[in-house]
Amino acid sequence: MAGKKTIKTNDPHIRQLAALVGGANSILYLKEDLVAYDCDGFTIHKHLPKAVVFPKNTEEVANVVKYCDENDLPFLARGAGTGLSGGAIPLNDEVIISLVKMKRLLSVDMENRRAVVEPGFVNLKLTNSISDKGYYYAPDPSSQYCCTIGGNVAENAGGAHCLKYGVTTNHILGLEVVMPNGEIIDIGKEGIADVPGYDLLGLLTGSEGTLGIVTKITVRILKNPEDKQTVLAYFDNVADGSQAVSDIISSGIVPAALEMMDKTAIEGVEAAAFPVGHPKDIEAVLLIEVDGISAGIDEQIDEILKVCRNRNVREVKVAQDEAERGRWWANRKTGFGAMGAISPDYLVQDGVIPRSKLPVVLERINQISEETGLRIANIFHAGDGNLHPLVLFDARIPGQIEKALEAGSACLKVCADVGGTITGEHGVGIEKREEMRFVFTEEEIAAQTDVREVFNPKNLLNAGKLFPSPSRCVEVKKEMKAAANS
């Protein structure tokens, strides 16, 4: 058959894995092909996998997992590779199970407001597929045009509108999962509330691919809001913009989205693909969106305008039409990638803080920038305190990678110190493993690794992610267990 490849290696594992996924056309194993899979969106660390296989269905995923389990081959799942914390980096010569061929919208149930997708289905495609029927899928990470819903489940992804609508876990109704031994299980009752027993859906969502491989996802879909309006506000002082965020929430309004960018972030987005003409000397911009039934929207907008004016806003305006609203959002959603327009390299962080701590945290991040000599741009979901400090650096300059990592860790320490945490949606992966100690004791980390061992006892699935290197507590515990069994 024209175009059919043959296996050009004597490695028996490669040959068997190829057979399990339909032949040589569904596996990569040569170094020049594997380079594209040596990292995800966290590009500071890179490792080559043993191979990449492309199963077409759940059964093929299960067969590959069984083979890896039986032959003690480390393995991990990968979606679009847009993750920002290194969760899909093959640290241990893994077989990567790429789910990009499993990209179907399997069913849509408008009556019960749910849809079933395969893990490789792209986030934004779901909304595009059902928008003509008046429905949409709420979780909207900035990478939604290319990230997959399977990856969103792994990281419990959020997005600009999670302030009002919640993150991925709030929209997952059921999962089909291949366990690390190859067993296929179904979790959840597809929308039935208060199912007895442990919340396994909640446990699997956000487990960063360490407990199982999701192969089918039932999600909640929502009816399009009757009306929505969007406000853009410019502030000469970051503290004024930060206080306006708290004041809006305190007024009783829960916006669908409440986003903020500082001066360095504004410089980036204005230099990138979708500039909108933000003033060059402005210190902060707020993007505020309210939605719902038409009655009452105007009153909410009036209150938001009043709050902004009370906080010394330089200019505040309401989008006049959908085209203007779309331009504002396109500008905001290019935020991360736009940093490439003003810096050769950047590191994205992902901390969460109480809203009331925004001014003090931003001031401390500014001090970290001055101490390290690295610029730090701030783009964040201000409404729910999810910060994204972007540390700008040049990897060609010796020592700047290390400085950037130190600055990123320092930003997370600030978040933890004010009562926040180290990730809101990007996950821990390998990037923030050691920073887990900022928010958990050694005993709490050990309890979580015990849960992992129940699902993944051989630790072949995505090993080395999420948790720090073995703590003293864990080491002592394992020594005691070994002694008891000897």
Tab-separated table of C-alpha atoms in Angstrom:
chain	number	residue	atom	x	y	z
A	1	MET	CA	0.000	0.000	0.000
A	2	ALA	CA	1.357	3.445	-0.956
A	3	GLY	CA	2.598	5.401	2.032
A	4	LYS	CA	2.748	2.399	4.345
A	5	LYS	CA	5.849	2.448	6.549
A	6	THR	CA	7.857	-0.437	7.914
A	7	ILE	CA	9.590	-0.793	11.285
A	8	LYS	CA	13.330	-0.240	10.953
A	9	THR	CA	14.558	-1.424	14.321
A	10	ASN	CA	15.138	-4.754	16.027
A	11	ASP	CA	13.838	-3.459	19.360
A	12	PRO	CA	11.116	-5.997	20.219
A	13	HIS	CA	9.200	-3.453	22.306
A	14	ILE	CA	8.932	-1.048	19.391
A	15	ARG	CA	7.734	-3.807	17.113
A	16	GLN	CA	5.111	-5.014	19.587
A	17	LEU	CA	3.878	-1.514	20.407
A	18	ALA	CA	3.492	-0.815	16.683
A	19	ALA	CA	1.428	-3.965	16.292
A	20	LEU	CA	-0.867	-2.885	19.115
A	21	VAL	CA	-1.764	0.429	17.436
A	22	GLY	CA	-2.117	-0.704	13.846
A	23	GLY	CA	1.414	-0.732	12.485
A	24	ALA	CA	4.384	1.482	11.689
A	25	ASN	CA	2.227	4.425	10.615
A	26	SER	CA	1.038	4.830	14.219
A	27	ILE	CA	4.359	4.930	16.052
A	28	LEU	CA	7.412	7.190	16.182
A	29	TYR	CA	10.728	5.873	17.511
A	30	LEU	CA	13.562	7.524	15.537
A	31	LYS	CA	15.410	10.332	17.347
A	32	GLU	CA	14.651	12.909	14.671
A	33	ASP	CA	10.922	12.216	15.104
A	34	LEU	CA	10.986	12.131	18.903
A	35	VAL	CA	12.540	15.593	19.327
A	36	ALA	CA	9.112	17.191	18.910
A	37	TYR	CA	7.950	15.311	22.029
A	38	ASP	CA	10.829	16.103	24.391
A	39	CYS	CA	8.819	18.765	26.258
A	40	ASP	CA	5.436	20.443	26.484
A	41	GLY	CA	4.829	24.168	26.987
A	42	PHE	CA	7.405	24.125	29.809
A	43	THR	CA	10.465	24.201	27.582
A	44	ILE	CA	13.215	24.651	30.162
A	45	HIS	CA	13.538	20.867	30.673
A	46	LYS	CA	13.673	18.414	27.767
A	47	HIS	CA	13.897	14.620	27.629
A	48	LEU	CA	13.379	12.247	24.716
A	49	PRO	CA	10.759	9.487	25.031
A	50	LYS	CA	11.375	5.884	24.072
A	51	ALA	CA	8.588	6.046	21.508
A	52	VAL	CA	5.311	7.793	20.728
A	53	VAL	CA	2.262	5.695	19.860
A	54	PHE	CA	-1.001	6.986	18.416
A	55	PRO	CA	-3.939	4.789	19.456
A	56	LYS	CA	-7.281	5.328	17.737
A	57	ASN	CA	-9.625	4.084	20.471
A	58	THR	CA	-9.904	3.028	24.097
A	59	GLU	CA	-9.090	-0.593	23.371
A	60	GLU	CA	-5.788	0.299	21.749
A	61	VAL	CA	-4.903	2.553	24.702
A	62	ALA	CA	-5.684	-0.307	27.090
A	63	ASN	CA	-3.604	-2.762	25.066
A	64	VAL	CA	-0.599	-0.447	25.067
A	65	VAL	CA	-0.938	0.163	28.809
A	66	LYS	CA	-1.192	-3.581	29.520
A	67	TYR	CA	1.943	-4.228	27.503
A	68	CYS	CA	3.851	-1.474	29.288
A	69	ASP	CA	2.676	-2.742	32.672
A	70	GLU	CA	3.648	-6.331	31.912
A	71	ASN	CA	7.078	-5.309	30.628
A	72	ASP	CA	7.804	-2.592	33.201
A	73	LEU	CA	7.990	0.139	30.568
A	74	PRO	CA	7.310	3.641	31.912
A	75	PHE	CA	4.547	5.443	30.012
A	76	LEU	CA	2.469	8.624	30.027
A	77	ALA	CA	-0.421	10.209	28.130
A	78	ARG	CA	-0.119	13.383	26.071
A	79	GLY	CA	-2.690	15.630	24.455
A	80	ALA	CA	-1.815	18.771	22.516
A	81	GLY	CA	1.345	19.430	24.531
A	82	THR	CA	0.179	22.893	25.631
A	83	GLY	CA	0.657	22.201	29.351
A	84	LEU	CA	2.820	24.779	31.115
A	85	SER	CA	4.268	22.813	34.035
A	86	GLY	CA	6.093	19.917	32.381
A	87	GLY	CA	3.424	17.313	33.080
A	88	ALA	CA	3.920	15.614	29.700
A	89	ILE	CA	7.736	15.621	29.680
A	90	PRO	CA	9.082	12.022	29.488
A	91	LEU	CA	11.582	12.015	32.352
A	92	ASN	CA	12.070	8.240	32.420
A	93	ASP	CA	12.383	7.143	28.777
A	94	GLU	CA	8.606	6.749	28.675
A	95	VAL	CA	6.418	5.462	25.918
A	96	ILE	CA	4.208	8.455	25.152
A	97	ILE	CA	0.602	7.546	24.430
A	98	SER	CA	-0.539	10.429	22.238
A	99	LEU	CA	-4.313	10.862	22.226
A	100	VAL	CA	-4.514	13.266	19.280
A	101	LYS	CA	-6.215	10.685	17.022
A	102	MET	CA	-8.992	10.244	19.577
A	103	LYS	CA	-10.639	13.560	18.700
A	104	ARG	CA	-14.318	12.868	18.091
A	105	LEU	CA	-17.406	14.540	19.469
A	106	LEU	CA	-19.286	11.334	20.267
A	107	SER	CA	-22.685	12.687	21.254
A	108	VAL	CA	-24.624	15.772	22.305
A	109	ASP	CA	-27.677	15.604	24.562
A	110	MET	CA	-29.326	19.031	24.542
A	111	GLU	CA	-32.219	17.917	26.723
A	112	ASN	CA	-29.910	16.900	29.560
A	113	ARG	CA	-27.285	19.497	28.682
A	114	ARG	CA	-24.307	17.223	28.262
A	115	ALA	CA	-21.887	16.085	25.587
A	116	VAL	CA	-19.457	13.179	25.283
A	117	VAL	CA	-16.033	13.737	23.737
A	118	GLU	CA	-12.801	11.843	23.282
A	119	PRO	CA	-9.739	13.248	25.087
A	120	GLY	CA	-8.124	14.673	21.951
A	121	PHE	CA	-11.134	16.866	21.165
A	122	VAL	CA	-10.062	20.529	21.171
A	123	ASN	CA	-11.735	22.707	23.803
A	124	LEU	CA	-12.996	25.510	21.553
A	125	LYS	CA	-14.335	23.054	18.962
A	126	LEU	CA	-16.965	21.940	21.454
A	127	THR	CA	-18.448	25.419	21.761
A	128	ASN	CA	-18.168	25.916	17.994
A	129	SER	CA	-19.973	22.607	17.421
A	130	ILE	CA	-22.993	23.473	19.568
A	131	SER	CA	-23.202	27.271	19.358
A	132	ASP	CA	-25.758	27.154	16.533
A	133	LYS	CA	-28.069	25.321	18.945
A	134	GLY	CA	-27.599	28.044	21.579
A	135	TYR	CA	-25.141	26.187	23.845
A	136	TYR	CA	-21.491	26.443	24.839
A	137	TYR	CA	-18.795	24.822	27.010
A	138	ALA	CA	-17.766	27.156	29.834
A	139	PRO	CA	-14.111	26.358	30.737
A	140	ASP	CA	-12.033	28.641	28.496
A	141	PRO	CA	-8.261	28.557	29.077
A	142	SER	CA	-6.304	30.986	26.932
A	143	SER	CA	-5.080	28.062	24.825
A	144	GLN	CA	-8.633	26.855	24.185
A	145	TYR	CA	-8.202	27.120	20.415
A	146	CYS	CA	-5.646	24.285	20.551
A	147	CYS	CA	-5.685	22.579	23.985
A	148	THR	CA	-7.610	19.327	24.380
A	149	ILE	CA	-10.369	18.535	26.844
A	150	GLY	CA	-8.439	15.481	27.998
A	151	GLY	CA	-5.537	17.731	28.932
A	152	ASN	CA	-7.960	20.133	30.623
A	153	VAL	CA	-9.179	17.242	32.783
A	154	ALA	CA	-5.612	16.273	33.698
A	155	GLU	CA	-4.733	19.793	34.835
A	156	ASN	CA	-8.195	20.894	36.007
A	157	ALA	CA	-7.847	23.857	33.656
A	158	GLY	CA	-9.585	27.137	34.382
A	159	GLY	CA	-9.859	30.221	32.228
A	160	ALA	CA	-11.097	33.769	32.172
A	161	HIS	CA	-14.713	32.855	32.964
A	162	CYS	CA	-14.049	30.488	35.862
A	163	LEU	CA	-14.844	33.247	38.385
A	164	LYS	CA	-18.556	32.732	37.766
A	165	TYR	CA	-18.677	29.307	36.129
A	166	GLY	CA	-15.932	27.345	37.836
A	167	VAL	CA	-13.019	25.319	36.510
A	168	THR	CA	-13.005	22.027	34.599
A	169	THR	CA	-13.973	19.865	37.565
A	170	ASN	CA	-17.270	21.768	37.854
A	171	HIS	CA	-18.217	20.645	34.333
A	172	ILE	CA	-17.195	16.969	34.318
A	173	LEU	CA	-20.061	14.496	34.647
A	174	GLY	CA	-18.400	11.198	33.753
A	175	LEU	CA	-15.085	9.672	32.720
A	176	GLU	CA	-13.954	6.506	31.011
A	177	VAL	CA	-10.459	5.732	32.304
A	178	VAL	CA	-7.764	3.214	31.463
A	179	MET	CA	-6.082	2.282	34.721
A	180	PRO	CA	-2.288	1.778	34.926
A	181	ASN	CA	-2.732	-1.989	34.592
A	182	GLY	CA	-4.857	-1.654	31.442
A	183	GLU	CA	-8.256	-2.139	33.075
A	184	ILE	CA	-11.021	0.071	31.653
A	185	ILE	CA	-13.408	1.635	34.179
A	186	ASP	CA	-16.280	4.142	34.085
A	187	ILE	CA	-16.587	6.838	36.746
A	188	GLY	CA	-19.638	8.972	37.386
A	189	LYS	CA	-23.302	8.717	36.488
A	190	GLU	CA	-23.361	11.388	33.774
A	191	GLY	CA	-25.031	14.199	35.616
A	192	ILE	CA	-26.771	12.420	38.482
A	193	ALA	CA	-26.046	14.448	41.609
A	194	ASP	CA	-24.856	13.029	44.935
A	195	VAL	CA	-23.772	9.583	43.764
A	196	PRO	CA	-22.881	7.566	46.898
A	197	GLY	CA	-19.244	6.831	47.642
A	198	TYR	CA	-15.996	8.678	47.173
A	199	ASP	CA	-15.710	11.525	44.675
A	200	LEU	CA	-13.516	9.745	42.144
A	201	LEU	CA	-14.390	12.257	39.437
A	202	GLY	CA	-12.957	14.982	41.633
A	203	LEU	CA	-9.885	12.885	42.395
A	204	LEU	CA	-9.121	12.067	38.749
A	205	THR	CA	-9.729	15.625	37.536
A	206	GLY	CA	-6.523	17.500	38.213
A	207	SER	CA	-4.461	14.373	38.971
A	208	GLU	CA	-2.056	15.374	36.160
A	209	GLY	CA	-2.029	12.009	34.436
A	210	THR	CA	-0.636	10.102	37.415
A	211	LEU	CA	-3.675	7.938	38.284
A	212	GLY	CA	-5.056	6.817	34.917
A	213	ILE	CA	-5.548	7.761	31.270
A	214	VAL	CA	-8.875	9.348	30.405
A	215	THR	CA	-10.334	8.037	27.130
A	216	LYS	CA	-13.892	9.411	27.175
A	217	ILE	CA	-15.322	12.497	28.895
A	218	THR	CA	-18.920	13.486	29.600
A	219	VAL	CA	-19.133	17.241	30.107
A	220	ARG	CA	-21.811	19.707	31.129
A	221	ILE	CA	-22.846	22.191	28.443
A	222	LEU	CA	-24.614	25.470	29.187
A	223	LYS	CA	-27.243	27.555	27.479
A	224	ASN	CA	-25.859	30.760	26.002
A	225	PRO	CA	-26.544	33.739	28.279
A	226	GLU	CA	-29.325	36.020	27.089
A	227	ASP	CA	-27.080	39.067	27.228
A	228	LYS	CA	-23.488	40.033	27.988
A	229	GLN	CA	-21.607	43.313	28.232
A	230	THR	CA	-17.894	43.998	28.563
A	231	VAL	CA	-16.067	46.896	30.215
A	232	LEU	CA	-12.480	48.085	29.706
A	233	ALA	CA	-10.933	50.256	32.428
A	234	TYR	CA	-7.518	51.963	32.509
A	235	PHE	CA	-5.748	52.819	35.772
A	236	ASP	CA	-2.657	54.950	36.386
A	237	ASN	CA	-1.980	53.011	39.568
A	238	VAL	CA	-1.925	49.209	39.970
A	239	ALA	CA	-3.167	49.551	43.546
A	240	ASP	CA	-6.261	51.420	42.348
A	241	GLY	CA	-6.997	48.734	39.770
A	242	SER	CA	-6.482	46.001	42.367
A	243	GLN	CA	-8.818	47.697	44.822
A	244	ALA	CA	-11.442	48.118	42.105
A	245	VAL	CA	-11.416	44.330	41.688
A	246	SER	CA	-12.267	43.813	45.359
A	247	ASP	CA	-14.837	46.610	45.310
A	248	ILE	CA	-16.701	45.082	42.354
A	249	ILE	CA	-17.026	41.733	44.143
A	250	SER	CA	-17.908	43.443	47.429
A	251	SER	CA	-20.746	45.277	45.698
A	252	GLY	CA	-22.495	41.934	45.191
A	253	ILE	CA	-21.708	41.566	41.481
A	254	VAL	CA	-20.181	38.288	40.311
A	255	PRO	CA	-18.799	39.028	36.843
A	256	ALA	CA	-18.431	36.248	34.327
A	257	ALA	CA	-14.829	37.410	33.981
A	258	LEU	CA	-12.624	39.957	35.730
A	259	GLU	CA	-9.152	40.118	34.160
A	260	MET	CA	-6.182	42.386	34.777
A	261	MET	CA	-2.883	43.142	33.005
A	262	ASP	CA	-0.044	45.356	34.219
A	263	LYS	CA	2.151	47.725	32.196
A	264	THR	CA	4.685	45.122	31.047
A	265	ALA	CA	1.927	42.732	29.990
A	266	ILE	CA	0.200	45.543	28.106
A	267	GLU	CA	3.449	46.278	26.286
A	268	GLY	CA	3.539	42.648	25.159
A	269	VAL	CA	-0.029	42.320	23.942
A	270	GLU	CA	0.194	45.629	22.084
A	271	ALA	CA	3.347	44.430	20.289
A	272	ALA	CA	1.758	41.118	19.280
A	273	ALA	CA	-0.991	39.976	16.916
A	274	PHE	CA	-4.094	41.775	18.238
A	275	PRO	CA	-3.262	45.309	19.448
A	276	VAL	CA	-6.235	47.437	20.469
A	277	GLY	CA	-4.535	50.733	21.276
A	278	HIS	CA	-4.034	50.555	25.034
A	279	PRO	CA	-2.255	53.736	26.218
A	280	LYS	CA	1.508	53.158	26.421
A	281	ASP	CA	1.843	54.886	29.797
A	282	ILE	CA	-1.010	53.073	31.548
A	283	GLU	CA	-0.131	50.990	34.618
A	284	ALA	CA	-3.066	48.548	34.621
A	285	VAL	CA	-6.059	47.531	32.540
A	286	LEU	CA	-9.158	45.694	33.760
A	287	LEU	CA	-11.367	43.663	31.428
A	288	ILE	CA	-14.731	43.010	33.080
A	289	GLU	CA	-17.606	40.989	31.641
A	290	VAL	CA	-21.079	40.404	33.034
A	291	ASP	CA	-23.670	38.098	31.548
A	292	GLY	CA	-27.083	36.615	32.272
A	293	ILE	CA	-30.660	37.642	31.606
A	294	SER	CA	-31.006	41.064	29.987
A	295	ALA	CA	-32.978	42.544	32.877
A	296	GLY	CA	-30.441	43.806	35.381
A	297	ILE	CA	-27.329	43.795	33.164
A	298	ASP	CA	-27.404	47.567	32.668
A	299	GLU	CA	-27.631	48.119	36.418
A	300	GLN	CA	-24.568	45.917	36.967
A	301	ILE	CA	-22.624	47.824	34.333
A	302	ASP	CA	-23.579	51.135	35.947
A	303	GLU	CA	-22.325	49.884	39.312
A	304	ILE	CA	-19.038	48.688	37.778
A	305	LEU	CA	-18.511	52.067	36.117
A	306	LYS	CA	-19.201	53.781	39.454
A	307	VAL	CA	-16.701	51.562	41.295
A	308	CYS	CA	-13.982	52.227	38.710
A	309	ARG	CA	-14.542	55.995	38.853
A	310	ASN	CA	-14.362	55.900	42.634
A	311	ARG	CA	-10.927	54.261	42.273
A	312	ASN	CA	-9.411	57.007	40.109
A	313	VAL	CA	-9.873	55.282	36.775
A	314	ARG	CA	-8.325	57.249	33.900
A	315	GLU	CA	-10.812	55.941	31.342
A	316	VAL	CA	-13.571	53.363	31.421
A	317	LYS	CA	-15.730	52.275	28.499
A	318	VAL	CA	-18.278	49.651	27.490
A	319	ALA	CA	-17.845	47.620	24.292
A	320	GLN	CA	-20.186	49.064	21.689
A	321	ASP	CA	-20.679	45.832	19.744
A	322	GLU	CA	-19.582	42.196	19.491
A	323	ALA	CA	-16.692	43.118	17.180
A	324	GLU	CA	-15.163	45.462	19.746
A	325	ARG	CA	-15.713	42.980	22.536
A	326	GLY	CA	-14.034	40.300	20.410
A	327	ARG	CA	-10.984	42.501	19.807
A	328	TRP	CA	-10.571	43.167	23.524
A	329	TRP	CA	-10.720	39.462	24.334
A	330	ALA	CA	-8.403	38.462	21.488
A	331	ASN	CA	-5.877	40.958	22.843
A	332	ARG	CA	-6.133	39.514	26.361
A	333	LYS	CA	-6.008	35.873	25.286
A	334	THR	CA	-2.752	36.350	23.386
A	335	GLY	CA	-1.170	37.447	26.669
A	336	PHE	CA	1.224	34.543	27.227
A	337	GLY	CA	2.364	34.147	23.636
A	338	ALA	CA	2.653	37.919	23.263
A	339	MET	CA	5.597	37.933	25.657
A	340	GLY	CA	7.654	36.551	22.786
A	341	ALA	CA	7.286	39.965	21.138
A	342	ILE	CA	9.221	41.667	23.947
A	343	SER	CA	11.475	38.903	25.327
A	344	PRO	CA	13.429	35.967	23.835
A	345	ASP	CA	12.199	33.655	26.599
A	346	TYR	CA	9.675	33.701	29.424
A	347	LEU	CA	8.546	31.507	32.297
A	348	VAL	CA	4.842	31.427	33.201
A	349	GLN	CA	3.861	31.041	36.834
A	350	ASP	CA	0.443	30.279	38.274
A	351	GLY	CA	-0.225	31.262	41.877
A	352	VAL	CA	-3.483	31.944	43.702
A	353	ILE	CA	-4.081	34.497	46.432
A	354	PRO	CA	-7.000	36.054	48.348
A	355	ARG	CA	-8.277	38.995	46.283
A	356	SER	CA	-7.677	41.398	49.145
A	357	LYS	CA	-3.945	40.643	48.983
A	358	LEU	CA	-3.513	41.767	45.367
A	359	PRO	CA	-1.792	45.102	46.119
A	360	VAL	CA	0.731	43.664	48.574
A	361	VAL	CA	1.504	40.636	46.371
A	362	LEU	CA	2.021	42.737	43.253
A	363	GLU	CA	4.356	45.023	45.195
A	364	ARG	CA	6.374	42.013	46.382
A	365	ILE	CA	6.551	40.625	42.833
A	366	ASN	CA	7.887	43.997	41.722
A	367	GLN	CA	10.575	43.726	44.402
A	368	ILE	CA	11.500	40.239	43.154
A	369	SER	CA	11.864	41.705	39.684
A	370	GLU	CA	14.215	44.399	40.983
A	371	GLU	CA	16.227	41.908	43.060
A	372	THR	CA	16.764	39.502	40.141
A	373	GLY	CA	17.116	42.100	37.406
A	374	LEU	CA	14.444	40.304	35.361
A	375	ARG	CA	11.251	41.942	34.145
A	376	ILE	CA	8.052	40.296	35.366
A	377	ALA	CA	4.773	40.855	33.545
A	378	ASN	CA	1.526	40.179	35.378
A	379	ILE	CA	-1.570	38.787	33.656
A	380	PHE	CA	-4.215	37.328	35.900
A	381	HIS	CA	-7.751	36.251	36.552
A	382	ALA	CA	-8.072	38.982	39.141
A	383	GLY	CA	-11.611	38.091	40.174
A	384	ASP	CA	-10.593	34.792	41.740
A	385	GLY	CA	-7.027	35.758	42.631
A	386	ASN	CA	-5.337	33.509	40.058
A	387	LEU	CA	-2.070	35.288	39.186
A	388	HIS	CA	0.184	34.592	36.216
A	389	PRO	CA	3.543	36.304	36.728
A	390	LEU	CA	5.569	35.947	33.518
A	391	VAL	CA	9.298	36.078	34.180
A	392	LEU	CA	11.099	37.460	31.109
A	393	PHE	CA	14.660	36.296	30.443
A	394	ASP	CA	17.185	35.409	27.760
A	395	ALA	CA	18.364	31.798	27.840
A	396	ARG	CA	21.425	32.760	25.787
A	397	ILE	CA	22.798	34.708	28.745
A	398	PRO	CA	24.536	32.361	31.229
A	399	GLY	CA	22.694	32.113	34.518
A	400	GLN	CA	19.421	33.686	33.394
A	401	ILE	CA	17.518	30.373	33.271
A	402	GLU	CA	18.449	29.742	36.886
A	403	LYS	CA	17.523	33.305	37.826
A	404	ALA	CA	14.148	32.945	36.123
A	405	LEU	CA	13.411	29.711	37.980
A	406	GLU	CA	14.410	31.329	41.286
A	407	ALA	CA	12.205	34.348	40.563
A	408	GLY	CA	9.264	32.122	39.677
A	409	SER	CA	9.662	30.118	42.870
A	410	ALA	CA	9.897	33.329	44.899
A	411	CYS	CA	6.614	34.547	43.380
A	412	LEU	CA	4.920	31.313	44.447
A	413	LYS	CA	6.360	31.629	47.953
A	414	VAL	CA	4.762	35.070	48.212
A	415	CYS	CA	1.403	33.587	47.178
A	416	ALA	CA	1.676	30.826	49.785
A	417	ASP	CA	2.772	33.248	52.508
A	418	VAL	CA	-0.375	35.387	52.151
A	419	GLY	CA	-2.681	32.380	52.438
A	420	GLY	CA	-2.782	31.343	48.802
A	421	THR	CA	-1.372	28.403	46.889
A	422	ILE	CA	1.072	27.521	44.101
A	423	THR	CA	-1.206	26.685	41.193
A	424	GLY	CA	-4.716	27.532	40.092
A	425	GLU	CA	-4.916	25.819	36.712
A	426	HIS	CA	-1.532	25.004	35.168
A	427	GLY	CA	-0.734	22.116	37.480
A	428	VAL	CA	2.436	21.178	39.341
A	429	GLY	CA	4.110	18.827	36.841
A	430	ILE	CA	7.860	18.986	37.336
A	431	GLU	CA	8.021	22.764	37.508
A	432	LYS	CA	6.523	23.201	40.979
A	433	ARG	CA	7.230	19.847	42.657
A	434	GLU	CA	9.504	21.251	45.347
A	435	GLU	CA	7.174	24.226	45.885
A	436	MET	CA	4.509	21.752	47.047
A	437	ARG	CA	6.301	22.079	50.383
A	438	PHE	CA	5.180	25.714	50.536
A	439	VAL	CA	1.595	24.548	51.140
A	440	PHE	CA	1.804	20.920	52.394
A	441	THR	CA	3.606	19.251	55.289
A	442	GLU	CA	5.695	16.132	54.708
A	443	GLU	CA	2.895	14.038	56.220
A	444	GLU	CA	0.302	15.561	53.877
A	445	ILE	CA	2.521	14.877	50.868
A	446	ALA	CA	3.007	11.298	52.040
A	447	ALA	CA	-0.768	10.842	52.344
A	448	GLN	CA	-1.206	11.974	48.749
A	449	THR	CA	1.502	9.675	47.426
A	450	ASP	CA	-0.239	6.845	49.263
A	451	VAL	CA	-3.367	7.586	47.218
A	452	ARG	CA	-1.288	7.505	44.030
A	453	GLU	CA	0.110	4.104	44.979
A	454	VAL	CA	-3.416	2.670	45.214
A	455	PHE	CA	-4.073	3.565	41.574
A	456	ASN	CA	-0.531	3.374	40.225
A	457	PRO	CA	1.324	0.883	42.474
A	458	LYS	CA	4.259	0.276	40.113
A	459	ASN	CA	4.623	4.023	39.457
A	460	LEU	CA	5.077	3.418	35.753
A	461	LEU	CA	2.493	6.035	34.782
A	462	ASN	CA	3.969	9.548	34.567
A	463	ALA	CA	6.459	9.001	37.374
A	464	GLY	CA	8.294	11.942	38.892
A	465	LYS	CA	5.446	14.423	38.502
A	466	LEU	CA	3.305	16.409	40.933
A	467	PHE	CA	5.098	15.523	44.179
A	468	PRO	CA	8.568	16.528	45.427
A	469	SER	CA	11.443	14.109	45.695
A	470	PRO	CA	10.886	11.581	48.495
A	471	SER	CA	10.564	13.345	51.798
A	472	ARG	CA	12.102	12.107	55.021
A	473	CYS	CA	8.653	11.038	56.161
A	474	VAL	CA	8.095	8.968	53.039
A	475	GLU	CA	11.564	7.418	53.181
A	476	VAL	CA	11.137	6.401	56.827
A	477	LYS	CA	7.686	4.989	56.119
A	478	LYS	CA	8.948	2.831	53.242
A	479	GLU	CA	11.886	1.602	55.290
A	480	MET	CA	9.487	0.580	58.070
A	481	LYS	CA	7.231	-1.188	55.558
A	482	ALA	CA	10.201	-3.047	54.055
A	483	ALA	CA	11.414	-4.089	57.490
A	484	ALA	CA	7.947	-5.358	58.431
A	485	ASN	CA	7.774	-7.488	55.292
A	486	SER	CA	11.279	-8.932	55.624
